[in-house]
mmCIF file of C-alpha atoms in Angstrom:
data_model
loop_
_atom_site.group_PDB
_atom_site.id
_atom_site.type_symbol
_atom_site.label_atom_id
_atom_site.label_comp_id
_atom_site.label_asym_id
_atom_site.label_seq_id
_atom_site.Cartn_x
_atom_site.Cartn_y
_atom_site.Cartn_z
ATOM 1 C CA UNK A 1 139.567 -70.213 -9.997
ATOM 2 C CA UNK A 2 138.338 -66.818 -8.400
ATOM 3 C CA UNK A 3 142.134 -66.343 -7.310
ATOM 4 C CA UNK A 4 142.518 -66.112 -11.877
ATOM 5 C CA UNK A 5 139.675 -64.850 -12.991
ATOM 6 C CA UNK A 6 138.290 -63.055 -10.435
ATOM 7 C CA UNK A 7 135.222 -62.513 -8.615
ATOM 8 C CA UNK A 8 133.231 -61.994 -12.300
ATOM 9 C CA UNK A 9 129.143 -62.397 -12.392
ATOM 10 C CA UNK A 10 127.883 -64.119 -15.431
ATOM 11 C CA UNK A 11 125.936 -61.389 -17.758
ATOM 12 C CA UNK A 12 122.322 -62.629 -16.639
ATOM 13 C CA UNK A 13 123.023 -63.276 -13.194
ATOM 14 C CA UNK A 14 124.417 -58.831 -13.474
ATOM 15 C CA UNK A 15 120.992 -58.243 -15.290
ATOM 16 C CA UNK A 16 119.306 -59.929 -12.456
ATOM 17 C CA UNK A 17 121.296 -58.044 -9.711
ATOM 18 C CA UNK A 18 120.777 -54.755 -11.276
ATOM 19 C CA UNK A 19 117.283 -55.275 -12.127
ATOM 20 C CA UNK A 20 116.065 -56.477 -8.377
ATOM 21 C CA UNK A 21 118.268 -52.742 -7.491
ATOM 22 C CA UNK A 22 116.089 -50.661 -9.518
ATOM 23 C CA UNK A 23 112.972 -52.115 -8.260
ATOM 24 C CA UNK A 24 113.995 -52.293 -4.959
ATOM 25 C CA UNK A 25 112.646 -48.891 -3.627
ATOM 26 C CA UNK A 26 109.224 -49.776 -5.218
ATOM 27 C CA UNK A 27 108.881 -53.473 -3.156
ATOM 28 C CA UNK A 28 110.042 -52.035 -0.484
ATOM 29 C CA UNK A 29 107.113 -49.535 -0.422
ATOM 30 C CA UNK A 30 104.812 -52.242 -0.841
ATOM 31 C CA UNK A 31 106.433 -54.261 2.179
ATOM 32 C CA UNK A 32 106.216 -51.366 4.522
ATOM 33 C CA UNK A 33 102.751 -50.735 3.310
ATOM 34 C CA UNK A 34 101.145 -53.941 3.317
ATOM 35 C CA UNK A 35 102.889 -54.582 6.747
ATOM 36 C CA UNK A 36 101.255 -51.647 8.566
ATOM 37 C CA UNK A 37 97.740 -52.495 7.265
ATOM 38 C CA UNK A 38 98.314 -56.723 8.362
ATOM 39 C CA UNK A 39 99.514 -55.489 11.972
ATOM 40 C CA UNK A 40 96.666 -52.592 12.699
ATOM 41 C CA UNK A 41 93.897 -55.496 11.453
ATOM 42 C CA UNK A 42 96.270 -57.577 14.187
ATOM 43 C CA UNK A 43 95.264 -55.057 16.252
ATOM 44 C CA UNK A 44 91.671 -55.055 16.363
ATOM 45 C CA UNK A 45 91.190 -58.762 15.835
ATOM 46 C CA UNK A 46 90.156 -60.403 19.127
ATOM 47 C CA UNK A 47 92.182 -63.939 18.826
ATOM 48 C CA UNK A 48 95.387 -60.790 19.406
ATOM 49 C CA UNK A 49 96.593 -60.275 22.703
ATOM 50 C CA UNK A 50 99.499 -57.644 21.414
ATOM 51 C CA UNK A 51 101.184 -56.587 18.088
ATOM 52 C CA UNK A 52 105.102 -55.345 18.088
ATOM 53 C CA UNK A 53 105.141 -53.197 14.821
ATOM 54 C CA UNK A 54 107.123 -49.715 14.831
ATOM 55 C CA UNK A 55 104.733 -48.361 12.212
ATOM 56 C CA UNK A 56 101.712 -48.573 15.302
ATOM 57 C CA UNK A 57 101.056 -45.320 16.733
ATOM 58 C CA UNK A 58 101.138 -46.892 20.129
ATOM 59 C CA UNK A 59 104.275 -49.570 19.639
ATOM 60 C CA UNK A 60 107.009 -48.223 22.509
ATOM 61 C CA UNK A 61 109.490 -47.193 18.978
ATOM 62 C CA UNK A 62 107.434 -45.586 16.766
ATOM 63 C CA UNK A 63 109.354 -42.430 17.510
ATOM 64 C CA UNK A 64 111.990 -43.773 16.473
ATOM 65 C CA UNK A 65 110.241 -44.976 13.173
ATOM 66 C CA UNK A 66 109.413 -42.215 12.398
ATOM 67 C CA UNK A 67 112.597 -40.279 12.528
ATOM 68 C CA UNK A 68 115.153 -43.229 10.908
ATOM 69 C CA UNK A 69 112.258 -45.037 8.873
ATOM 70 C CA UNK A 70 109.819 -41.886 7.854
ATOM 71 C CA UNK A 71 108.396 -43.979 4.681
ATOM 72 C CA UNK A 72 107.886 -47.152 6.183
ATOM 73 C CA UNK A 73 108.927 -49.639 9.769
ATOM 74 C CA UNK A 74 109.766 -52.676 7.840
ATOM 75 C CA UNK A 75 107.929 -55.684 6.821
ATOM 76 C CA UNK A 76 108.885 -57.830 9.288
ATOM 77 C CA UNK A 77 107.261 -58.001 12.798
ATOM 78 C CA UNK A 78 105.722 -59.876 15.276
ATOM 79 C CA UNK A 79 102.569 -60.199 17.205
ATOM 80 C CA UNK A 80 101.041 -62.718 20.438
ATOM 81 C CA UNK A 81 97.833 -64.963 20.139
ATOM 82 C CA UNK A 82 94.987 -65.540 22.608
ATOM 83 C CA UNK A 83 95.665 -69.017 23.658
ATOM 84 C CA UNK A 84 99.334 -69.425 23.324
ATOM 85 C CA UNK A 85 101.442 -72.683 22.291
ATOM 86 C CA UNK A 86 98.101 -74.355 20.756
ATOM 87 C CA UNK A 87 96.946 -71.146 18.628
ATOM 88 C CA UNK A 88 100.209 -70.565 17.604
ATOM 89 C CA UNK A 89 101.098 -73.852 15.702
ATOM 90 C CA UNK A 90 97.449 -74.354 14.499
ATOM 91 C CA UNK A 91 97.189 -70.395 13.432
ATOM 92 C CA UNK A 92 100.911 -71.410 11.293
ATOM 93 C CA UNK A 93 98.635 -74.950 10.343
ATOM 94 C CA UNK A 94 95.660 -73.292 8.904
ATOM 95 C CA UNK A 95 97.737 -70.426 6.317
ATOM 96 C CA UNK A 96 97.434 -70.625 2.962
ATOM 97 C CA UNK A 97 99.439 -67.616 1.388
ATOM 98 C CA UNK A 98 102.443 -67.549 3.750
ATOM 99 C CA UNK A 99 104.770 -70.051 3.661
ATOM 100 C CA UNK A 100 105.756 -71.237 6.671
ATOM 101 C CA UNK A 101 109.827 -70.653 6.568
ATOM 102 C CA UNK A 102 112.220 -68.958 9.416
ATOM 103 C CA UNK A 103 114.225 -66.691 6.446
ATOM 104 C CA UNK A 104 112.774 -63.564 6.160
ATOM 105 C CA UNK A 105 112.836 -60.559 3.598
ATOM 106 C CA UNK A 106 111.040 -62.394 0.759
ATOM 107 C CA UNK A 107 108.913 -60.971 -1.520
ATOM 108 C CA UNK A 108 106.167 -63.689 -0.866
ATOM 109 C CA UNK A 109 104.669 -63.443 2.711
ATOM 110 C CA UNK A 110 106.598 -65.542 5.336
ATOM 111 C CA UNK A 111 105.537 -66.988 8.877
ATOM 112 C CA UNK A 112 106.556 -69.110 11.974
ATOM 113 C CA UNK A 113 105.765 -69.954 15.670
ATOM 114 C CA UNK A 114 109.555 -69.270 16.918
ATOM 115 C CA UNK A 115 108.055 -71.530 20.275
ATOM 116 C CA UNK A 116 107.705 -74.415 17.964
ATOM 117 C CA UNK A 117 110.304 -74.132 15.401
ATOM 118 C CA UNK A 118 113.628 -72.035 15.105
ATOM 119 C CA UNK A 119 113.304 -71.763 19.474
ATOM 120 C CA UNK A 120 112.254 -75.398 20.599
ATOM 121 C CA UNK A 121 115.231 -76.332 22.517
ATOM 122 C CA UNK A 122 114.961 -73.483 24.756
ATOM 123 C CA UNK A 123 113.188 -73.938 27.914
ATOM 124 C CA UNK A 124 110.320 -71.926 28.746
ATOM 125 C CA UNK A 125 112.004 -69.359 30.373
ATOM 126 C CA UNK A 126 114.499 -69.029 27.822
ATOM 127 C CA UNK A 127 112.196 -69.119 25.285
ATOM 128 C CA UNK A 128 110.286 -65.861 27.243
ATOM 129 C CA UNK A 129 113.519 -64.153 27.577
ATOM 130 C CA UNK A 130 114.678 -64.664 24.059
ATOM 131 C CA UNK A 131 110.826 -62.900 23.254
ATOM 132 C CA UNK A 132 109.840 -66.239 21.576
ATOM 133 C CA UNK A 133 107.635 -67.149 23.636
ATOM 134 C CA UNK A 134 104.399 -69.632 23.648
ATOM 135 C CA UNK A 135 102.311 -66.487 22.301
ATOM 136 C CA UNK A 136 104.311 -65.430 19.639
ATOM 137 C CA UNK A 137 104.301 -65.596 15.840
ATOM 138 C CA UNK A 138 106.727 -63.362 13.668
ATOM 139 C CA UNK A 139 105.235 -62.700 10.287
ATOM 140 C CA UNK A 140 107.914 -61.307 7.412
ATOM 141 C CA UNK A 141 105.096 -59.553 5.186
ATOM 142 C CA UNK A 142 105.601 -59.492 0.790
ATOM 143 C CA UNK A 143 104.167 -57.994 -1.815
ATOM 144 C CA UNK A 144 101.456 -59.557 -2.247
ATOM 145 C CA UNK A 145 97.901 -58.020 -1.875
ATOM 146 C CA UNK A 146 97.466 -56.643 1.483
ATOM 147 C CA UNK A 147 93.701 -57.665 1.323
ATOM 148 C CA UNK A 148 94.860 -61.475 0.181
ATOM 149 C CA UNK A 149 97.312 -61.228 3.170
ATOM 150 C CA UNK A 150 94.520 -59.969 5.722
ATOM 151 C CA UNK A 151 91.745 -62.562 4.115
ATOM 152 C CA UNK A 152 94.354 -65.279 4.665
ATOM 153 C CA UNK A 153 95.376 -65.106 8.245
ATOM 154 C CA UNK A 154 91.322 -64.205 8.666
ATOM 155 C CA UNK A 155 90.525 -67.452 7.423
ATOM 156 C CA UNK A 156 93.660 -69.504 9.975
ATOM 157 C CA UNK A 157 92.096 -67.426 12.722
ATOM 158 C CA UNK A 158 88.921 -68.753 12.405
ATOM 159 C CA UNK A 159 89.830 -71.899 11.547
#
């Protein structure tokens, strides 16, 4: 067991971890670049009420993001859909490239509508207080081609 042998990885697992660490800066830059492009695109879309992404100049945390994360403001952000709860459920149902998952930080793009999933047990007031109002959608942007990510959101919003 662990007590007798110590915490030792198999050689292959060690190789995978080292490879992951070596390529992390490249992947993170792609995550951040893609997220900014998607956030900018969403900001201009007529079915989107608001976008909360620190990489956007109008965001209340933009100056902090520039100071503490000068290479990119991360890959996870939220936005609000005009049309509320039903629009959120519909959007998540219609994406093809995005995975409908609650975890974040994957190399693949993920989407979730918290009001109908992770926060569904809360009252409407509690959801709003928790930042999971009926219009909120959370994205974790992956390293796919940014045009493919945007095209998927575009077709899902048009459906």
